[in-house]
Short mmCIF file of C-alpha atoms in Angstrom, two decimals:
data_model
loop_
_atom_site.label_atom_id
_atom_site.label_comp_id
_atom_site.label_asym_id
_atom_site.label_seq_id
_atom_site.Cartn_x
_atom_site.Cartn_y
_atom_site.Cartn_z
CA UNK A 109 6.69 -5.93 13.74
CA UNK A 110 8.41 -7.53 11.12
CA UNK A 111 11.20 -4.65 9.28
CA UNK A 112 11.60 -4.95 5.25
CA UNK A 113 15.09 -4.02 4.28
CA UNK A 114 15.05 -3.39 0.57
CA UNK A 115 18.23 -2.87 -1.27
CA UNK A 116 20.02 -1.41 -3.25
CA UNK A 117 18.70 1.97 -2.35
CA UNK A 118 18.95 3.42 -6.09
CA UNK A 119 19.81 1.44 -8.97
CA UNK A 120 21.14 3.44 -11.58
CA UNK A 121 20.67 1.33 -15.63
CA UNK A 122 19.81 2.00 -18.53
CA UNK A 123 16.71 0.52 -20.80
CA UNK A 124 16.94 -2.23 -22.00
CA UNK A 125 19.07 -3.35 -18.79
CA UNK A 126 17.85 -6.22 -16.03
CA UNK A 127 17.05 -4.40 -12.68
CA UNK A 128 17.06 -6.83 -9.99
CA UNK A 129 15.77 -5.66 -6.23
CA UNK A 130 15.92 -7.36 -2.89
CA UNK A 131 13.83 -7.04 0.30
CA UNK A 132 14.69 -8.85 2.95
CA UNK A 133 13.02 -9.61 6.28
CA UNK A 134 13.69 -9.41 9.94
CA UNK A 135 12.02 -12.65 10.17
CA UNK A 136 9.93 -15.34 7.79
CA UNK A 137 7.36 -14.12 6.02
CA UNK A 138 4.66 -16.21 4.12
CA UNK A 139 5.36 -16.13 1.06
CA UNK A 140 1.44 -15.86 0.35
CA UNK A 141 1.44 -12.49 1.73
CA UNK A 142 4.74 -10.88 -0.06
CA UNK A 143 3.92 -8.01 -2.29
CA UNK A 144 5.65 -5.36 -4.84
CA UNK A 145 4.66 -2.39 -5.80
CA UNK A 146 5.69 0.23 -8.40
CA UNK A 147 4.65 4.14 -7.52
CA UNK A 148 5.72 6.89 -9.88
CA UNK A 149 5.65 10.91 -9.00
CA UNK A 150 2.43 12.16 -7.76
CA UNK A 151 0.48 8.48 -8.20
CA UNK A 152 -0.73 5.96 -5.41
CA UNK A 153 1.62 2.50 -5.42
CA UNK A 154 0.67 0.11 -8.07
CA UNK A 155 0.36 -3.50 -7.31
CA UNK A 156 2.85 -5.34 -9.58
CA UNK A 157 3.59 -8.97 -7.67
CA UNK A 158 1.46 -10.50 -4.84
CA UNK A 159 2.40 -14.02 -3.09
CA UNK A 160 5.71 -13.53 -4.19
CA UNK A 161 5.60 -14.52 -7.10
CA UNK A 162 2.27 -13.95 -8.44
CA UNK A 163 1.93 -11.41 -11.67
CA UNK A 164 -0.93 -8.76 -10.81
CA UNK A 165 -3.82 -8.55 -13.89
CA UNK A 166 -2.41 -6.45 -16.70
CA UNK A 167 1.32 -6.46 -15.07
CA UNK A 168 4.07 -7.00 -18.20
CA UNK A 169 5.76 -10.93 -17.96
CA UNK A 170 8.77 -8.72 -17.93
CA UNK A 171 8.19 -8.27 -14.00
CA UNK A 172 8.67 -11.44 -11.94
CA UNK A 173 9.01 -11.90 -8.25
CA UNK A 174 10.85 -14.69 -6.27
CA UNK A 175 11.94 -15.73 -3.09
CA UNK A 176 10.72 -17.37 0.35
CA UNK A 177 11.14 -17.14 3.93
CA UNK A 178 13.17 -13.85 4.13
CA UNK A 179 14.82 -13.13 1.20
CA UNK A 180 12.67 -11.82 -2.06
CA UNK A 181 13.46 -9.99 -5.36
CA UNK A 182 12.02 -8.64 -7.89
CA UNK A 183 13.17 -8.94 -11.57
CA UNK A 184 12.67 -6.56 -14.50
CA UNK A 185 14.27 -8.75 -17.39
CA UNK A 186 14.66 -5.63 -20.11
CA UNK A 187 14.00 -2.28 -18.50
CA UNK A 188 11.53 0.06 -20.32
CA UNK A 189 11.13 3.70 -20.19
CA UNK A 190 8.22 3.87 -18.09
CA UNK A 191 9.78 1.07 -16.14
CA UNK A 192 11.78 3.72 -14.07
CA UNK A 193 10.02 4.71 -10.78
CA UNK A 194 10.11 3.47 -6.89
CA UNK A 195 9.75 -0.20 -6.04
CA UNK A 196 8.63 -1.23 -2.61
CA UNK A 197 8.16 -4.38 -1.01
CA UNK A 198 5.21 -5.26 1.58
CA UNK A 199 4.40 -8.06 3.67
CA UNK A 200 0.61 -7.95 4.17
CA UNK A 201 0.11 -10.39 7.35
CA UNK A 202 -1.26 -9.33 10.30
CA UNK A 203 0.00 -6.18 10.79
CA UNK A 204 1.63 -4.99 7.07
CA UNK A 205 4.61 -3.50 6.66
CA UNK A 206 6.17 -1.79 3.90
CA UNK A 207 9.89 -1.84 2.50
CA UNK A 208 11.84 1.53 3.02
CA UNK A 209 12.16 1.75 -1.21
CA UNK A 210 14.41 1.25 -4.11
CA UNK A 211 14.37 3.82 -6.96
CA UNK A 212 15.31 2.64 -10.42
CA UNK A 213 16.92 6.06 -11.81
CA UNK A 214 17.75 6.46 -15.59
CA UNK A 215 21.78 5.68 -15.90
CA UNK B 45 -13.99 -0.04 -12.25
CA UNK B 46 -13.92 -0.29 -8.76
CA UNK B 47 -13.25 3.70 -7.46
CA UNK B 48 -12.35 4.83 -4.23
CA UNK B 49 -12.29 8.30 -3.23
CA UNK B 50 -11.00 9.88 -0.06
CA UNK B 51 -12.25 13.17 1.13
CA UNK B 52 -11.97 15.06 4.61
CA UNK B 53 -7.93 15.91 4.64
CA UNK B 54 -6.63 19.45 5.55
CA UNK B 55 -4.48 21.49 7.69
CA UNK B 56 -4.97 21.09 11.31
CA UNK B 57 -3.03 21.81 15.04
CA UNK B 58 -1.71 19.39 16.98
CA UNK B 59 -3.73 18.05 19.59
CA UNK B 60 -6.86 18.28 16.63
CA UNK B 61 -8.74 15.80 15.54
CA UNK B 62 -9.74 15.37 11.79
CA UNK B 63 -12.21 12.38 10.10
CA UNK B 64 -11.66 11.19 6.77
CA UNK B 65 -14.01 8.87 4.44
CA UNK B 66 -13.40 6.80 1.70
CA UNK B 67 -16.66 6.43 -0.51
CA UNK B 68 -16.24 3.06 -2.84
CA UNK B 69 -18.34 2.67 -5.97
CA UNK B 70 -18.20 -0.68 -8.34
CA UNK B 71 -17.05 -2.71 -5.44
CA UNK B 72 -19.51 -5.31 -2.99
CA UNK B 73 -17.94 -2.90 0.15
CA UNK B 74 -20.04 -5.42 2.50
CA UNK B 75 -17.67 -8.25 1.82
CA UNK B 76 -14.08 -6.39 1.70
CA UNK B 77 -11.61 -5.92 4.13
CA UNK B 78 -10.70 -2.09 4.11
CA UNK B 79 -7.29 -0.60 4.87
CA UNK B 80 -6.02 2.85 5.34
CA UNK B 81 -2.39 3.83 4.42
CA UNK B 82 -0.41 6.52 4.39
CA UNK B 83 3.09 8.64 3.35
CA UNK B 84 4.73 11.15 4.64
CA UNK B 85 6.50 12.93 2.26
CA UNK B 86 9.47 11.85 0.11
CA UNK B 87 8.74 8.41 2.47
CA UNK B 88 7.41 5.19 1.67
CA UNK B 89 4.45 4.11 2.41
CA UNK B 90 3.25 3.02 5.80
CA UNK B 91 0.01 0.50 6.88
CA UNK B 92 -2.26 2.73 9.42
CA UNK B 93 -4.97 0.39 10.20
CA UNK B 94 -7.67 -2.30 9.02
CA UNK B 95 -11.39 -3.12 9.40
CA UNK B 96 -12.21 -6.29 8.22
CA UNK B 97 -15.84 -6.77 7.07
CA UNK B 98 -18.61 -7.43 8.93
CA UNK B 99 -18.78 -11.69 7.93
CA UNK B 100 -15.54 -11.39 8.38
CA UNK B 101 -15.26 -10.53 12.15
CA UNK B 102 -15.60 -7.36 11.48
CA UNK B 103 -12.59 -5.85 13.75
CA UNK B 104 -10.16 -3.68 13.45
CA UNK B 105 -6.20 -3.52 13.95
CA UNK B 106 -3.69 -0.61 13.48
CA UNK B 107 -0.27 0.41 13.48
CA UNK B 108 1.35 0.93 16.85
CA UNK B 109 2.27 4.50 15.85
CA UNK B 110 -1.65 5.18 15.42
CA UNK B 111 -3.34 2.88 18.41
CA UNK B 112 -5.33 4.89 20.21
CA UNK B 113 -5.65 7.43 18.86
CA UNK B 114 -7.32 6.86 15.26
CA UNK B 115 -10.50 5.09 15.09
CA UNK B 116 -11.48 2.77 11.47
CA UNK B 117 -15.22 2.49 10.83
CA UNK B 118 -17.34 1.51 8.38
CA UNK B 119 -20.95 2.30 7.03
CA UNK B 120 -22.03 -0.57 4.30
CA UNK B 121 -25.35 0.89 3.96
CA UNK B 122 -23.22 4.06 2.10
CA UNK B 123 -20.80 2.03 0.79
CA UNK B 124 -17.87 4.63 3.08
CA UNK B 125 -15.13 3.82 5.45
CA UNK B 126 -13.90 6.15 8.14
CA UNK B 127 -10.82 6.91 9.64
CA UNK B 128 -11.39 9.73 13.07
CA UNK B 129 -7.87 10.50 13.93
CA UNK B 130 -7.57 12.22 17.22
CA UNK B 131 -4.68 13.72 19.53
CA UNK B 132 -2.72 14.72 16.07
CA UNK B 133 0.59 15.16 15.95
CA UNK B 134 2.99 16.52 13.53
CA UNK B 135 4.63 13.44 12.16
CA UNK B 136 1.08 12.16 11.04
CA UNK B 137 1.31 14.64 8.24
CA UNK B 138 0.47 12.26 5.29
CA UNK B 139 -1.14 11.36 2.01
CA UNK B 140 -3.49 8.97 3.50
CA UNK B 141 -4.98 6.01 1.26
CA UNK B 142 -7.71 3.73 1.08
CA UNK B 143 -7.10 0.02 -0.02
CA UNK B 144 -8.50 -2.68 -0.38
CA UNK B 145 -7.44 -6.04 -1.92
CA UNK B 146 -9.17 -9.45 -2.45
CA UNK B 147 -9.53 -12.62 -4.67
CA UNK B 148 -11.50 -11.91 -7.76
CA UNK B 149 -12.06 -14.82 -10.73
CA UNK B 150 -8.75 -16.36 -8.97
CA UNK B 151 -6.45 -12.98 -9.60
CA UNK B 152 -5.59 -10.97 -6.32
CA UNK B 153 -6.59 -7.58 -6.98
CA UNK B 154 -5.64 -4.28 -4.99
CA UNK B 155 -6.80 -0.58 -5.73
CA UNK B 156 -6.02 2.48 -3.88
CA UNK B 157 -7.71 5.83 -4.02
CA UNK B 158 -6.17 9.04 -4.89
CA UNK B 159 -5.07 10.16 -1.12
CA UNK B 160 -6.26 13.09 1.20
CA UNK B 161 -3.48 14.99 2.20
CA UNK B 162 -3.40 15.77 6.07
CA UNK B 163 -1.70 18.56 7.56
CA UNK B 164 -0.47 19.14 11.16
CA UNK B 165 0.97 22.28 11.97
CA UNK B 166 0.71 25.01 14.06
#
């Protein structure tokens, strides 16, 4: 099973601020099948990245995700209100696995 | 608008069994790959299992945590997926999901239903 580490485990800004999230891997994922998701209180996860770098349809340019082998972030350039919420990462492979979280709390 | 809607969650004792469905509208169900997911709460989320479509092989695959003792199915002809979970314990206690995800006019697209919540206490 491959284990997604994401870090930091809450990032504390303030909008208008760059967020910037890792998720690292025990080993190599493809990067065609690295995703990142956004879920606020009370909603399913919403897709935001898929293939690592790919923007989801209707996701703001202000998201962008990078990274290869097994090392990946995701980037919020200016943080907006509704920005702020719980990020996870997910490798969707063979057998998926999902990060443990990183929740981007008003500063 | 592709919808998914689970049904079927509840409180049960461990050692139950429960079945859930999933009922898709909007959505050519024949062709997708269907996934279940769930979370526990105040956890992330966590992959339970897959059933790929019938032209696709058609098999399924689950989480080690699961293996076993849930079951995925799928009925095309109602446009529903199942998920039988047997032998229940209490740290299946979950929101569980149904996904799915595919390549549509070039865009990867994903959509989730609202979640059942499942129950297991005594």
């Amino acid at each position: 099973e491959i284990v997604l580490t994401q870090s930091p485990g809450t990032l504390s800004l303030s909008p208008g601020e760059r967020a910037t999230l890792s998720c690292r891997a025990s080993q190599s994922v493809s990067s065609s099948y690295l995703a990142w998701y956004q879920q606020k209180p009370g909603q399913a996860p919403r897709l935001l990245i898929y293939a690592a770098s790919g923007r989801a349809t209707g996701i703001p340019d202000r998201f962008s995700g990078s990274g290869s082998g097994t090392d990946f972030t995701l980037t919020i350039t200016r943080l907006e209100p509704e920005d702020f919420a719980v990020y996870y990462c997910q490798q969707y492979g063979s057998s998926p696995t999902f990060g443990q979280g990183t929740k981007v709390e008003i500063k | 608008e592709v919808q998914l809607v689970e049904s079927g969650g509840g409180l049960v004792k461990p050692g139950g069994s429960l079945r859930l469905s999933c009922a898709a509208s909007e959505l050519t169900f024949s062709n997708v790959w269907m996934n279940w997911v769930r979370q526990a709460p105040g956890k992330g989320p966590e992959w339970v299992g897959r059933l790929k479509s019938k032209i696709g092989g058609g098999t399924a695959d689950y989480a080690a945590p699961v293996k076993g003792r849930f079951t995925i199915s799928r009925d095309d002809s109602k446009n529903t997926l199942y998920l039988q979970m047997n032998s229940l314990i209490t740290e299946d206690t979950a929101v569980y999901y149904c996904t799915t995800d595919y390549y549509d006019n070039s865009a990867w697209v994903n959509y989730w239903g609202q979640g059942t919540l499942v129950t297991v206490s005594s």
